[in-house]
Structure formats: structure tokens, C-alpha cells
Coordinates of C-alpha atoms in Angstrom, one line a residue:
Chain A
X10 CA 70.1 -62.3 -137.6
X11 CA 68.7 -63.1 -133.9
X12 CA 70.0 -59.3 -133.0
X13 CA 68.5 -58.3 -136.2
X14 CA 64.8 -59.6 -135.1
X15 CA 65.6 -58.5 -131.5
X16 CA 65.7 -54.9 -132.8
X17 CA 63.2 -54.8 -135.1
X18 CA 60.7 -56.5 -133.0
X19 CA 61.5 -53.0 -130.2
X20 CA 61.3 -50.7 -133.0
X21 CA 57.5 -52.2 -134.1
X22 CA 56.4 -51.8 -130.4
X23 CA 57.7 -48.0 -130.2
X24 CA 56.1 -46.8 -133.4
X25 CA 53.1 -48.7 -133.5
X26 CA 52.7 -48.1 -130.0
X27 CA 51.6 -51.6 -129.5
X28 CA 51.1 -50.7 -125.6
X29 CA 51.1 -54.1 -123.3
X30 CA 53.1 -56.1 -125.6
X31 CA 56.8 -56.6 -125.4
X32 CA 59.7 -58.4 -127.1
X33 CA 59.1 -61.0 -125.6
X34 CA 55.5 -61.9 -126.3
X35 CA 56.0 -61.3 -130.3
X36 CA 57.3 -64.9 -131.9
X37 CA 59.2 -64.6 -135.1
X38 CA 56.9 -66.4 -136.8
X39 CA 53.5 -64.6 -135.3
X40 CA 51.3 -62.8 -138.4
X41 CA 51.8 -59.2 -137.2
X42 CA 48.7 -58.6 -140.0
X43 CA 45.2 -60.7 -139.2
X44 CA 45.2 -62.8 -136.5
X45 CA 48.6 -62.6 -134.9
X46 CA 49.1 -59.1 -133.8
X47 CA 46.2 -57.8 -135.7
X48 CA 47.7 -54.7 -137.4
X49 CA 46.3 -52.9 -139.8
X50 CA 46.6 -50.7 -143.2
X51 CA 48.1 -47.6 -140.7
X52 CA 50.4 -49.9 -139.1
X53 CA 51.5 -51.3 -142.3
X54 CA 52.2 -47.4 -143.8
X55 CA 54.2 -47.2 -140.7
X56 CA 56.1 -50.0 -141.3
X57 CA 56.9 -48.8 -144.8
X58 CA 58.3 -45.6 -142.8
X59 CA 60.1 -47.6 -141.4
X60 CA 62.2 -49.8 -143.1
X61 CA 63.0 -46.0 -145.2
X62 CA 63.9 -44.1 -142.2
X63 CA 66.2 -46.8 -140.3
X64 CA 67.6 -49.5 -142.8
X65 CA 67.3 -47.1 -146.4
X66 CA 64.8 -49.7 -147.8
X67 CA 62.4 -47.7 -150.2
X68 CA 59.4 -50.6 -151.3
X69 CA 58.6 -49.3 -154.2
X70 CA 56.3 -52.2 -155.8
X71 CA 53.3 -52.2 -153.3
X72 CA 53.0 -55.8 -153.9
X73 CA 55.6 -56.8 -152.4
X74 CA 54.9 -56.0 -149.2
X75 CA 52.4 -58.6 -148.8
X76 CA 54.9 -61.2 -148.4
X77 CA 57.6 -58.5 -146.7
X78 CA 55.5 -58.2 -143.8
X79 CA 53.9 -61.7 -143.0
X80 CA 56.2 -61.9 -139.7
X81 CA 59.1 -60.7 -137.5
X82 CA 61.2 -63.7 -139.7
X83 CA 59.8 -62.3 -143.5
X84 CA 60.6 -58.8 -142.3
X85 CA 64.4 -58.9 -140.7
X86 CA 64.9 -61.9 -143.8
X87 CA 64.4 -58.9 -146.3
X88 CA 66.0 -56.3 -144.2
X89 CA 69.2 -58.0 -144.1
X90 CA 69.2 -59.0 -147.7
X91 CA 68.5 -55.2 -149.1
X92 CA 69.4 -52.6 -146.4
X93 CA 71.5 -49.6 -147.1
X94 CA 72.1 -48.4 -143.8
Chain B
X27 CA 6.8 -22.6 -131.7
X28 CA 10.6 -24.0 -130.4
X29 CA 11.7 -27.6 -129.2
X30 CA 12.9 -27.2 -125.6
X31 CA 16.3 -28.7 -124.8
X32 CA 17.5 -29.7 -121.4
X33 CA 20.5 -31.3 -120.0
X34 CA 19.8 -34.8 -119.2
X35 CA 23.6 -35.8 -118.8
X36 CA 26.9 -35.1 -117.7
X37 CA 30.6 -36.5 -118.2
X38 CA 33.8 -35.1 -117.2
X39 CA 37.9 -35.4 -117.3
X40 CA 39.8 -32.9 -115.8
X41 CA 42.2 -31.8 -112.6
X42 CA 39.6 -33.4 -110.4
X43 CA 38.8 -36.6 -111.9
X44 CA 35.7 -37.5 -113.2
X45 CA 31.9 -36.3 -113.3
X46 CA 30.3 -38.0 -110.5
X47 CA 27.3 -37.7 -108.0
X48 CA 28.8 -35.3 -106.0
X49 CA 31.6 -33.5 -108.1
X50 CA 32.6 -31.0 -105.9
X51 CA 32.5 -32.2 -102.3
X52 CA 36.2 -33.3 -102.1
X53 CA 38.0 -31.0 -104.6
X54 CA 42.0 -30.2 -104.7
X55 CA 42.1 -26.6 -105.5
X56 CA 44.4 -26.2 -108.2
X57 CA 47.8 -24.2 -107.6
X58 CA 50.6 -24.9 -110.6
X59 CA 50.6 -24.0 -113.5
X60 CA 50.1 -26.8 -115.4
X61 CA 47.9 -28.9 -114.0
X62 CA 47.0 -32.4 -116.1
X63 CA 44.1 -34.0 -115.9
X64 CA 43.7 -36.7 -113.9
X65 CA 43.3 -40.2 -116.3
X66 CA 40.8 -42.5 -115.5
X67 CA 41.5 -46.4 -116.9
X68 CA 40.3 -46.3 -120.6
X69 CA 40.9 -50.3 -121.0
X70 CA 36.9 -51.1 -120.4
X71 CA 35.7 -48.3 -122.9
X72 CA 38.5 -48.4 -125.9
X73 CA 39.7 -52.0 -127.6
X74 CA 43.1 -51.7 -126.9
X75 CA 43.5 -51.7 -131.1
X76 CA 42.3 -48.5 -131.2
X77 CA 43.5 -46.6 -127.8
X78 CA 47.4 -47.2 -128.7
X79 CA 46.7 -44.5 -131.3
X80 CA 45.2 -42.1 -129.2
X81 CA 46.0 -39.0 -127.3
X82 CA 44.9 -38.0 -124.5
X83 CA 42.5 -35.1 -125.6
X84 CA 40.5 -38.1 -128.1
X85 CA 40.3 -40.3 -125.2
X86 CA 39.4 -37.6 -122.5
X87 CA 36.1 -36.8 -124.8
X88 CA 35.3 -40.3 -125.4
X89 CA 34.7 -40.9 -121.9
X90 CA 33.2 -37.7 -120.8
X91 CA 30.9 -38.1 -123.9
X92 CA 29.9 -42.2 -123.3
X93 CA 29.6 -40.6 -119.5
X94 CA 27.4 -38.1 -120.4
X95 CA 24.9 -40.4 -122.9
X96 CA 24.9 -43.1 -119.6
X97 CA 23.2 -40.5 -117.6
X98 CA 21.1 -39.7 -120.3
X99 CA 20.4 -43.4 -121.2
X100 CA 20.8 -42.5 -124.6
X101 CA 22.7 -44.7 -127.4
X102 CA 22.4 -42.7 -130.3
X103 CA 22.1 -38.9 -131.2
X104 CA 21.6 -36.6 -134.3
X105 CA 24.1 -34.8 -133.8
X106 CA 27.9 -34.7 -132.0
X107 CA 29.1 -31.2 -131.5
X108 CA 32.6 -30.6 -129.9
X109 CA 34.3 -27.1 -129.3
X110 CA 38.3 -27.1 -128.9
X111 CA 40.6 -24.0 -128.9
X112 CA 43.8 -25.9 -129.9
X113 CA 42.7 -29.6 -130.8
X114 CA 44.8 -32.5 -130.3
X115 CA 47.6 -30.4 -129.2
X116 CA 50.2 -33.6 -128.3
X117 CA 50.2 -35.0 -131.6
X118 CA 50.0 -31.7 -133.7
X119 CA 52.9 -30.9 -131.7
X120 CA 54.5 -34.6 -132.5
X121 CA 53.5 -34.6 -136.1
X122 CA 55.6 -31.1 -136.5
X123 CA 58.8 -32.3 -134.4
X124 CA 58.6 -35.3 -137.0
X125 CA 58.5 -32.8 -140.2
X126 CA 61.4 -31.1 -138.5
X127 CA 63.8 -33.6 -137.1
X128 CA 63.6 -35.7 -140.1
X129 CA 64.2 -33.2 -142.7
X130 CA 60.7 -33.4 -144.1
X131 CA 61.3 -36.8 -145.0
X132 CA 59.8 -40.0 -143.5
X133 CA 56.0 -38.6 -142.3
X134 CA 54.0 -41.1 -140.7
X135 CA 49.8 -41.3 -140.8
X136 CA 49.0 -41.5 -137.1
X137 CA 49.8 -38.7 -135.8
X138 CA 48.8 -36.2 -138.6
X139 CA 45.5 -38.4 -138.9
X140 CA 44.9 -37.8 -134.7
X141 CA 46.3 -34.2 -134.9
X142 CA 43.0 -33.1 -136.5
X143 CA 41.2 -30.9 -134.5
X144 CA 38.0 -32.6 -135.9
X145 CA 39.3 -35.6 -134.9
X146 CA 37.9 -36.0 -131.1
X147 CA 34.3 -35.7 -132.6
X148 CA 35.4 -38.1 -135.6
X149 CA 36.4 -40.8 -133.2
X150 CA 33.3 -40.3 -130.7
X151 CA 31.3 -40.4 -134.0
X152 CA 32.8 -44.1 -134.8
X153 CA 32.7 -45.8 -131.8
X154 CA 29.4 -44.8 -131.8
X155 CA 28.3 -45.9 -135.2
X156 CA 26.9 -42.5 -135.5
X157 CA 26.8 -41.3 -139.6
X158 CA 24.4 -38.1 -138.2
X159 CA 25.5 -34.5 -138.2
X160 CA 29.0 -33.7 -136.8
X161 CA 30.8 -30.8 -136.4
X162 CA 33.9 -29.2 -134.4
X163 CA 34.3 -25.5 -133.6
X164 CA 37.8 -24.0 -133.3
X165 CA 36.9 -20.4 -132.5
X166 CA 39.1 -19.8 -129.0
X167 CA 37.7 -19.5 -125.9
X168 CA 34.4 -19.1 -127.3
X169 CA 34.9 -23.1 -128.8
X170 CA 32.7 -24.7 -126.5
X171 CA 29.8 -21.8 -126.7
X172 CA 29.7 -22.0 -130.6
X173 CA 29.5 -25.7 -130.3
X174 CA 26.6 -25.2 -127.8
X175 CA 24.6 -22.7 -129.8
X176 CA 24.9 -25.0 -132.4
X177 CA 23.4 -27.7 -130.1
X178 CA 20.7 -25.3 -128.9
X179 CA 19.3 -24.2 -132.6
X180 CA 19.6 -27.6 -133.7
X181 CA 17.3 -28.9 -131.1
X182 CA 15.2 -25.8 -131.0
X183 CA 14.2 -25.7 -134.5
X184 CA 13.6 -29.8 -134.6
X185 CA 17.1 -30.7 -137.0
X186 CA 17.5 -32.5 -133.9
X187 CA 16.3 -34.2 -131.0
X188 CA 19.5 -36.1 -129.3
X189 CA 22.4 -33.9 -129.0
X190 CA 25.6 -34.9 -128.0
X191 CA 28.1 -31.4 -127.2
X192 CA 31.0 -30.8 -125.7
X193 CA 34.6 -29.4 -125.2
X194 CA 38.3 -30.8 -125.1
X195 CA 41.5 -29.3 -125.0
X196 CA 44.7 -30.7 -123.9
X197 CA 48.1 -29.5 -123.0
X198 CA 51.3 -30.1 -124.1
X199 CA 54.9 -29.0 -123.4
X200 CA 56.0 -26.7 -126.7
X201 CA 52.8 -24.7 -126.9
X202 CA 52.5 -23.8 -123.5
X203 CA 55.9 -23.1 -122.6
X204 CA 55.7 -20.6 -125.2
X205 CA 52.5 -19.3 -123.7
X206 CA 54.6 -19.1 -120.5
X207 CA 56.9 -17.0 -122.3
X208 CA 54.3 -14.2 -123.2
X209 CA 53.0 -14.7 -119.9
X210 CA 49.5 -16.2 -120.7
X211 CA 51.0 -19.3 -118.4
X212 CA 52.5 -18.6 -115.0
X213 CA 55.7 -19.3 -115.0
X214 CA 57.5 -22.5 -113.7
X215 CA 58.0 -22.3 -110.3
X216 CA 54.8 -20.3 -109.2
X217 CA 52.4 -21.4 -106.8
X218 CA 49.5 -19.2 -106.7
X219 CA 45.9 -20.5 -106.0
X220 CA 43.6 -18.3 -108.0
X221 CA 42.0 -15.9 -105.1
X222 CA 45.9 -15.3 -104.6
X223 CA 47.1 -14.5 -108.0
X224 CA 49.7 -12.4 -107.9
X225 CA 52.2 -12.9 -111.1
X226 CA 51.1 -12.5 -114.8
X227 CA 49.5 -15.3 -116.3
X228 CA 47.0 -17.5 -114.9
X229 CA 46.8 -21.5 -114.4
X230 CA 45.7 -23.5 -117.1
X231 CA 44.5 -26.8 -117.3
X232 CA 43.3 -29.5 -119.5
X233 CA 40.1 -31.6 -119.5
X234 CA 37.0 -32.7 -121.9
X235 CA 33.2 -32.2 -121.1
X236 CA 30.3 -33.5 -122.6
X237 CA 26.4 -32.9 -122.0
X238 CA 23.4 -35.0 -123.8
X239 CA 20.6 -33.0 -124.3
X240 CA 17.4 -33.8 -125.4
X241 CA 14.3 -32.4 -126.2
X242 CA 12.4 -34.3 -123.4
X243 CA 12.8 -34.0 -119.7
X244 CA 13.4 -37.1 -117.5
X245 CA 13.6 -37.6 -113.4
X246 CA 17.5 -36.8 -113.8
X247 CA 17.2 -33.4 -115.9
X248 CA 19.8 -31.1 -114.7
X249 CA 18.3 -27.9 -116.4
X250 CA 17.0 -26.2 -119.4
X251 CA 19.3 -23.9 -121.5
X252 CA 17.8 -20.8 -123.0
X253 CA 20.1 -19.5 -124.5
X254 CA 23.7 -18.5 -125.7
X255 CA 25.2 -15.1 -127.0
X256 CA 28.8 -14.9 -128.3
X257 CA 30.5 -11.0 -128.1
X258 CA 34.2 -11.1 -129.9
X259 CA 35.1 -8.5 -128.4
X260 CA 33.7 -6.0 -125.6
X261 CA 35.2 -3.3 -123.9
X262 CA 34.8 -3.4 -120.2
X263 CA 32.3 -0.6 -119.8
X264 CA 30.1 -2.2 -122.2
X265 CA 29.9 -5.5 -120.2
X266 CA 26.7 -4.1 -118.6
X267 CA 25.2 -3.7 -121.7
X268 CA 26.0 -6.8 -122.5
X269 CA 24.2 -8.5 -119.9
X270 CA 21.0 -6.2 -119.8
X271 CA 20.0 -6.3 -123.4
X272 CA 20.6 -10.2 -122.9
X273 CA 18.7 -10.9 -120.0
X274 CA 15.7 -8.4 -121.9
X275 CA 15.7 -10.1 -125.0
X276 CA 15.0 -13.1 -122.2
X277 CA 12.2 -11.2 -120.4
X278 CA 14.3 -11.3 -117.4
X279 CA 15.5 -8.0 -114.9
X280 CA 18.7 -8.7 -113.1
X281 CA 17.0 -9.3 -110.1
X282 CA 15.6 -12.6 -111.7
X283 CA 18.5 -14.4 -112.0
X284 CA 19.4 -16.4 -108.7
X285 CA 22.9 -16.9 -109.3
X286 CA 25.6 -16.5 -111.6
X287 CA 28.4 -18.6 -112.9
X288 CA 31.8 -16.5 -113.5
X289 CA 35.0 -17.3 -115.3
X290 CA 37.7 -15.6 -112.8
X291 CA 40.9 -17.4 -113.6
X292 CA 43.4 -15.2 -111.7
X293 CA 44.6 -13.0 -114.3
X294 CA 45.3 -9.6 -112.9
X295 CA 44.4 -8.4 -116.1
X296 CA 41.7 -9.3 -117.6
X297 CA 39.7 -10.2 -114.1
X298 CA 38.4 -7.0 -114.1
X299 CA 35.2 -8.1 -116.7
X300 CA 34.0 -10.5 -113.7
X301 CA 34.3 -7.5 -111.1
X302 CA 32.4 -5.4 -113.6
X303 CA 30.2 -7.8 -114.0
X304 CA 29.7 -9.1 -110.4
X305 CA 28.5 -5.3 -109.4
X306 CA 25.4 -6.2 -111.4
X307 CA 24.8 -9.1 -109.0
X308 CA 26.2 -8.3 -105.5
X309 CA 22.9 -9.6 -104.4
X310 CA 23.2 -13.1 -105.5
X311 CA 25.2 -15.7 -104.8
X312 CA 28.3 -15.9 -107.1
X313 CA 30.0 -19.5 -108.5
X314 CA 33.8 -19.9 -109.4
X315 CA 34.9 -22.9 -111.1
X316 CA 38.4 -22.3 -113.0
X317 CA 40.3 -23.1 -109.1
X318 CA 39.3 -26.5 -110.1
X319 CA 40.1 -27.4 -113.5
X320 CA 42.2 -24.4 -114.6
X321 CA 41.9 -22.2 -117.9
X322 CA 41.4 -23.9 -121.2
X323 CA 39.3 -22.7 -124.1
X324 CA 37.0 -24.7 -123.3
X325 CA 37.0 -24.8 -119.8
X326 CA 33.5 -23.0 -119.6
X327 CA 32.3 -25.8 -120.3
X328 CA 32.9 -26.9 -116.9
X329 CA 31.1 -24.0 -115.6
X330 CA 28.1 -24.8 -117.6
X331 CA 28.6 -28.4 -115.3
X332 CA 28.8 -26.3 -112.1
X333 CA 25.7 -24.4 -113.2
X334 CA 23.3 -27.5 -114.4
X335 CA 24.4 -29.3 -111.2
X336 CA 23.3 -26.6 -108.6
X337 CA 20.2 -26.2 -110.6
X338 CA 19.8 -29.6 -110.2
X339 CA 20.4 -30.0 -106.5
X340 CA 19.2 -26.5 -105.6
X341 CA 22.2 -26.2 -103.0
X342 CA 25.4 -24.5 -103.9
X343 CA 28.5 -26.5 -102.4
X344 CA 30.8 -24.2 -100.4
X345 CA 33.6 -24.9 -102.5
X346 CA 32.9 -23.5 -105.5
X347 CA 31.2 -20.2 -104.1
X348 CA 32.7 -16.6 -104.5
X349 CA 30.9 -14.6 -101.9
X350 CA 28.8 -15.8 -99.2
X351 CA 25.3 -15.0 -100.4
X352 CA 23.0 -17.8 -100.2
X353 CA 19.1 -17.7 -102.0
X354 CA 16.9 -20.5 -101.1
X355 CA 15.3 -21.2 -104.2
X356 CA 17.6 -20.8 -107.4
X357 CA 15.6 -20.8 -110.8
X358 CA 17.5 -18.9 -113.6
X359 CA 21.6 -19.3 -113.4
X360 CA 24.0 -17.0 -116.0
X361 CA 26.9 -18.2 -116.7
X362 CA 29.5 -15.8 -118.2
X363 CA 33.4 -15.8 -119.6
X364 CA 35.9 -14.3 -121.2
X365 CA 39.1 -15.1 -122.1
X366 CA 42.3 -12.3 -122.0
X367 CA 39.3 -9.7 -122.6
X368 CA 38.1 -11.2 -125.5
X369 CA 35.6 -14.3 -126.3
X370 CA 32.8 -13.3 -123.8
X371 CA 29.8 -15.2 -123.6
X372 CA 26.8 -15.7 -121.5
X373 CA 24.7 -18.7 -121.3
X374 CA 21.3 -18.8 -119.4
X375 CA 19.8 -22.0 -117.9
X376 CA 16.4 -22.5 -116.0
X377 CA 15.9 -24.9 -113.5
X378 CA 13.7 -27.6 -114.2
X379 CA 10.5 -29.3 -112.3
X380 CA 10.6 -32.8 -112.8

């Protein structure tokens, strides 16, 4: 899970282009929405994007990715419960 | 009775840097290629929310434009015109490597959303807070002059009193090494400065500049534009014509104009308009800009710069002139281009008293 969050928190940096930011300085539990990273609606279609293209995780209720997305944790929690690839 | 407009400010991104008090006093003529522009820091203009999403063509015009309204001391317009021949070439580019390498599957917002060629003016527009008229013109190397006519009628007949115009254009790596391989682009390798051309193509370059105008003069008025005329095409015999049924409509003779402003860009082709063109003005002193910040479609408006700033300064810095004639008292500068015989344009400015 640790390599899982490791990952995931490099590919968020490369395709939001989150430039002066690394690994390092994102915390599992940071809010990458609001306060914490302070993404927003783009970044979250992004993420979307990217869950399909590189774990095969299509969201298809819109609601759920409210909860999918609070943090580095929520994320790699859901990516390693319904991944296909 | 028409609303005058003058150029109270300039800002520039290109080969050289940035617009300054003395742009062309310590100048590196230009000898690949491709030459990029050179990047000022962004960080104090953009939040760094917004910047991570932008390419270089967006963030090029932001400054030259917040450059520009500085000099002006202006905070708002009615109007944002911008002229680009390709757009926001880097992420069009991305956006299309994305449709291609992933099947058609997986398309992300950002870069189609910053590929718009509309886009530079968009994002000026929002920082800005600026709902007013807004408008982009995509019309090749006549870009920046439709954006400017634009800019002229809108202050001339009063839609308008604050303009903010200008021209971007960017390069990136697919597009122009396929213009390298019809030989609009010299190719890799060559180092030809542009008074030395000797291959096919010519050296391009990449750069945004913006101009507020405004229908009042102030103390730091570079110049008054008359006006614009836009020819698609002209054949080279006609180029004359051209230019005397211009400067007539003007109430001007040749002999009026004390200097003109010419688009030579070292193509051993298509130079030939300028030479056609210079004979009508052997007398004058002659201005070359393109060694500086290369060929773009917009880069006229870069010449339009050089052209406001000797107005302005009534001196004409060695490094930008073609011959060696010198006039002490320069009123009425024309400033003409083409682009691969096609696209010509002449704009005329007035010096201003102020």
C-alpha cells in the first residue's frame, strides 16, 4: 500500500502539473480538494482520467468521487480494492 | 469626425527578452533556426494555481499585455484583441499526441481547453476581470494586422476608448520540423544570420507583443496609428501600387514618409517584395527587425514596437537599421510585411508632440 501511495502521489504531480511540489511535501492524509492542495473541478476530471487510463477504474456514479478523492489515503484505499490493471 | 488612437504602451517576450527602456541597445542577433524566447519569471504575475496549466504562448501574452497596460497606467480596457497564426501550438500539439498514443481513449480537459487559439485573449481577459469585447484573429501572417485594424476602427469610431491588442505565437517541435521539411524552416544545423541567408527557409522565432492604446495622449505616447491595409495576395510588380494608392488615400507622397519599417526575414525567395519596395524609399532611412526575434505570424508586431519606439525617441539605434541613411526629424514611419509572398500589409504611424 506504501508503494501504492508512493506512485500515485508522482503520477498526480505529472499530470496535474503541480509544479514546486513533490512526493515529499504531499501527506497521505492532506485534502488534495479545498485547502490542502487546492485542486479544482479540471484537476478532479483529470483524476478521473486517471484512475481509467492506469489502474482500469471507470467511476461511473459521479457521487462517489467525493469521498474517492478526499486524500492520497481515500484514493490508493479504493485503487487497490477495485483496480483492473 | 474620428477618435484618434495612440500607442501609450508597450510589452514584449521574445529572442531578446523583454520590452524595456532601451530594447535594442544590447541585442543578440539571431542565427538558428529555432530560436525560443527568452522566459522571464512568471511567479509575481500568475498564482502558481493557474500558471501550472499554462503554455508558454498564454503566459508570454500575459506579461507583454500587463507590460504594456503598466506603461499605459491603464487597469481596464474595452476591448482585448490578440492576432495568432498557429495559437497555442505546444498543447494543440500535446492534445493530438494524447488522441493518438492513447487510442482515442482517455482525453484530458487541459490541454484541449489551453489548445484554443482564443485562449491567450480568454486568459488575459480573466485575470483581468475584463467581460468587454474580445476577440482573436487567426488569419496567418496578417494575424496581428487584423487584430490591429480591429483595434484601430474600434477606437476610431468611439466602440472604444482603451484597447488592449496584440500578437502571440509559439513554437513547438512537430509543426516546425515539418515546416523544416518544406523548407519554410532552415534546416538543423544552419547558422545563417539573416543579411547572410544563404539556404532555403528562413529563421523563425517565437514571442507575444502587446500595445495599449487609447484615445488620449499622455507624456509617454509612443505614436499615433493611421492606419492599416491588409492585401492577400499581391504580385511583386504591384507592390508599388500598393504603397502609392495607400500613402494617397493618406494625403501623403513618398517623400513624406521619414522612414520605413520592413519585414526582410532572409528568405531568398520571397525577399524580393522588400527590395521592390525599398526602391521607393532609397532616400530614407530603412529599419529591420526579424534578425532579432525571428519570423512568426505575428512577428510584425514587433516591428510595429521598432516603429513606435523610434518615433518616440526620434533616434534610430544602429542595430536595427538596413542602410545608413539618417533624417533628423522622423514624423510619418510605414511599416510593411509579407509573409512567403502573401499576407502583405502596411501600417502607418505619426509621431506625436507631447
Amino acid at each position: 500500500m506504501e508503494e501504492l501511495k508512493e506512485e500515485l502521489k508522482g503520477k498526480i504531480i505529472e499530470v496535474l502539473n503541480l509544479e514546486d511540489i513533490s512526493v515529499a511535501d504531499i501527506d497521505d492524509s492532506d485534502a488534495l480538494f479545498g485547502d490542502g492542495l487546492g485542486l479544482d473541478s479540471i484537476d478532479a476530471l483529470e483524476l478521473i482520467v486517471l484512475l481509467d487510463k492506469e489502474y482500469g477504474i471507470k467511476l461511473s456514479d459521479p457521487k462517489q468521487g467525493k469521498s474517492i478523492f478526499e486524500s492520497v489515503n481515500t484514493m490508493a484505499d479504493y485503487i487497490a480494492k477495485n483496480r483492473t490493471k | 469626425m474620428k477618435n484618434p488612437c495612440y500607442i501609450n504602451g508597450i510589452g514584449a517576450v521574445n529572442a531578446q527578452g523583454i520590452w524595456n527602456d532601451d530594447p535594442f541597445a544590447h541585442i543578440t542577433e539571431i542565427s538558428n533556426p529555432l530560436t525560443m524566447a527568452m522566459q522571464p519569471s512568471y511567479k509575481e504575475l500568475i498564482p502558481p494555481a493557474m500558471i501550472r496549466r499554462m503554455s508558454k504562448g498564454i503566459k508570454m501574452g500575459i506579461f507583454a499585455s500587463q507590460q504594456a497596460l503598466d506603461e499605459a497606467a491603464m487597469d481596464q480596457v474595452d476591448a482585448i484583441i490578440t492576432g495568432t497564426g498557429l495559437g497555442c501550438l505546444e498543447d494543440s500539439e500535446k492534445f493530438l499526441k494524447n488522441v493518438l498514443d492513447n487510442d482515442e481513449q482517455f482525453l484530458t480537459p487541459t490541454s484541449f481547453i489551453q489548445s484554443t487559439h482564443n485562449t491567450v485573449g480568454a486568459q488575459i481577459a480573466l485575470r483581468l476581470g475584463c467581460k468587454s469585447y474580445n476577440f482573436t484573429y487567426v488569419n496567418g501572417a496578417t494575424s496581428f494586422e487584423s487584430a490591429l485594424l480591429d483595434a484601430l476602427m474600434q477606437i476610431e469610431s468611439k466602440e472604444a476608448n482603451q484597447v488592449l491588442v496584440g500578437g502571440i505565437d509559439e513554437i513547438a517541435g512537430r509543426t516546425f520540423a515539418l515546416k523544416q521539411l518544406v523548407h519554410e524552416v532552415k534546416a538543423d544545423g544552419a547558422v545563417e544570420k539573416l543579411k547572410d541567408s544563404q539556404s532555403p527557409g528562413v529563421n523563425f522565432g517565437e514571442g507575444g507583443t502587446f500595445f495599449a492604446l487609447n484615445t488620449e495622449k499622455r507624456e509617454n505616447t509612443y505614436a499615433q496609428i493611421l492606419e492599416v491595409s491588409i492585401l492577400n495576395k499581391l504580385a511583386t510588380e504591384e507592390v508599388v501600387d500598393f504603397v502609392t494608392s495607400f500613402l494617397t488615400r493618406n494625403q501623403l507622397t513618398l517623400a513624406d514618409v521619414s522612414a520605413v519599417v520592413i519585414g526582410n526575414n532572409g528568405d531568398l525567395k520571397y525577399d524580393i517584395y522588400y527590395t521592390t519596395f525599398c526602391t521607393l524609399f532609397a532616400n530614407q532611412p530603412q529599419i529591420f527587425y526579424k534578425h532579432l526575434v525571428g519570423q512568426s505570424d505575428v512577428a510584425s508586431a514587433f516591428g510595429l514596437a521598432a516603429a513606435a519606439f523610434v518615433l518616440k525617441k526620434q533616434i534610430i539605434p544602429k542595430t536595427i537599421q538596413w542602410n545608413a541613411i539618417k533624417l533628423s526629424e522622423l514624423k510619418y514611419v510605414l511599416i510593411y510585411n509579407q509573409y512567403l509572398g502573401k499576407d502583405h500589409s502596411l501600417t502607418l504611424l505619426r509621431h506625436v508632440e507631447t
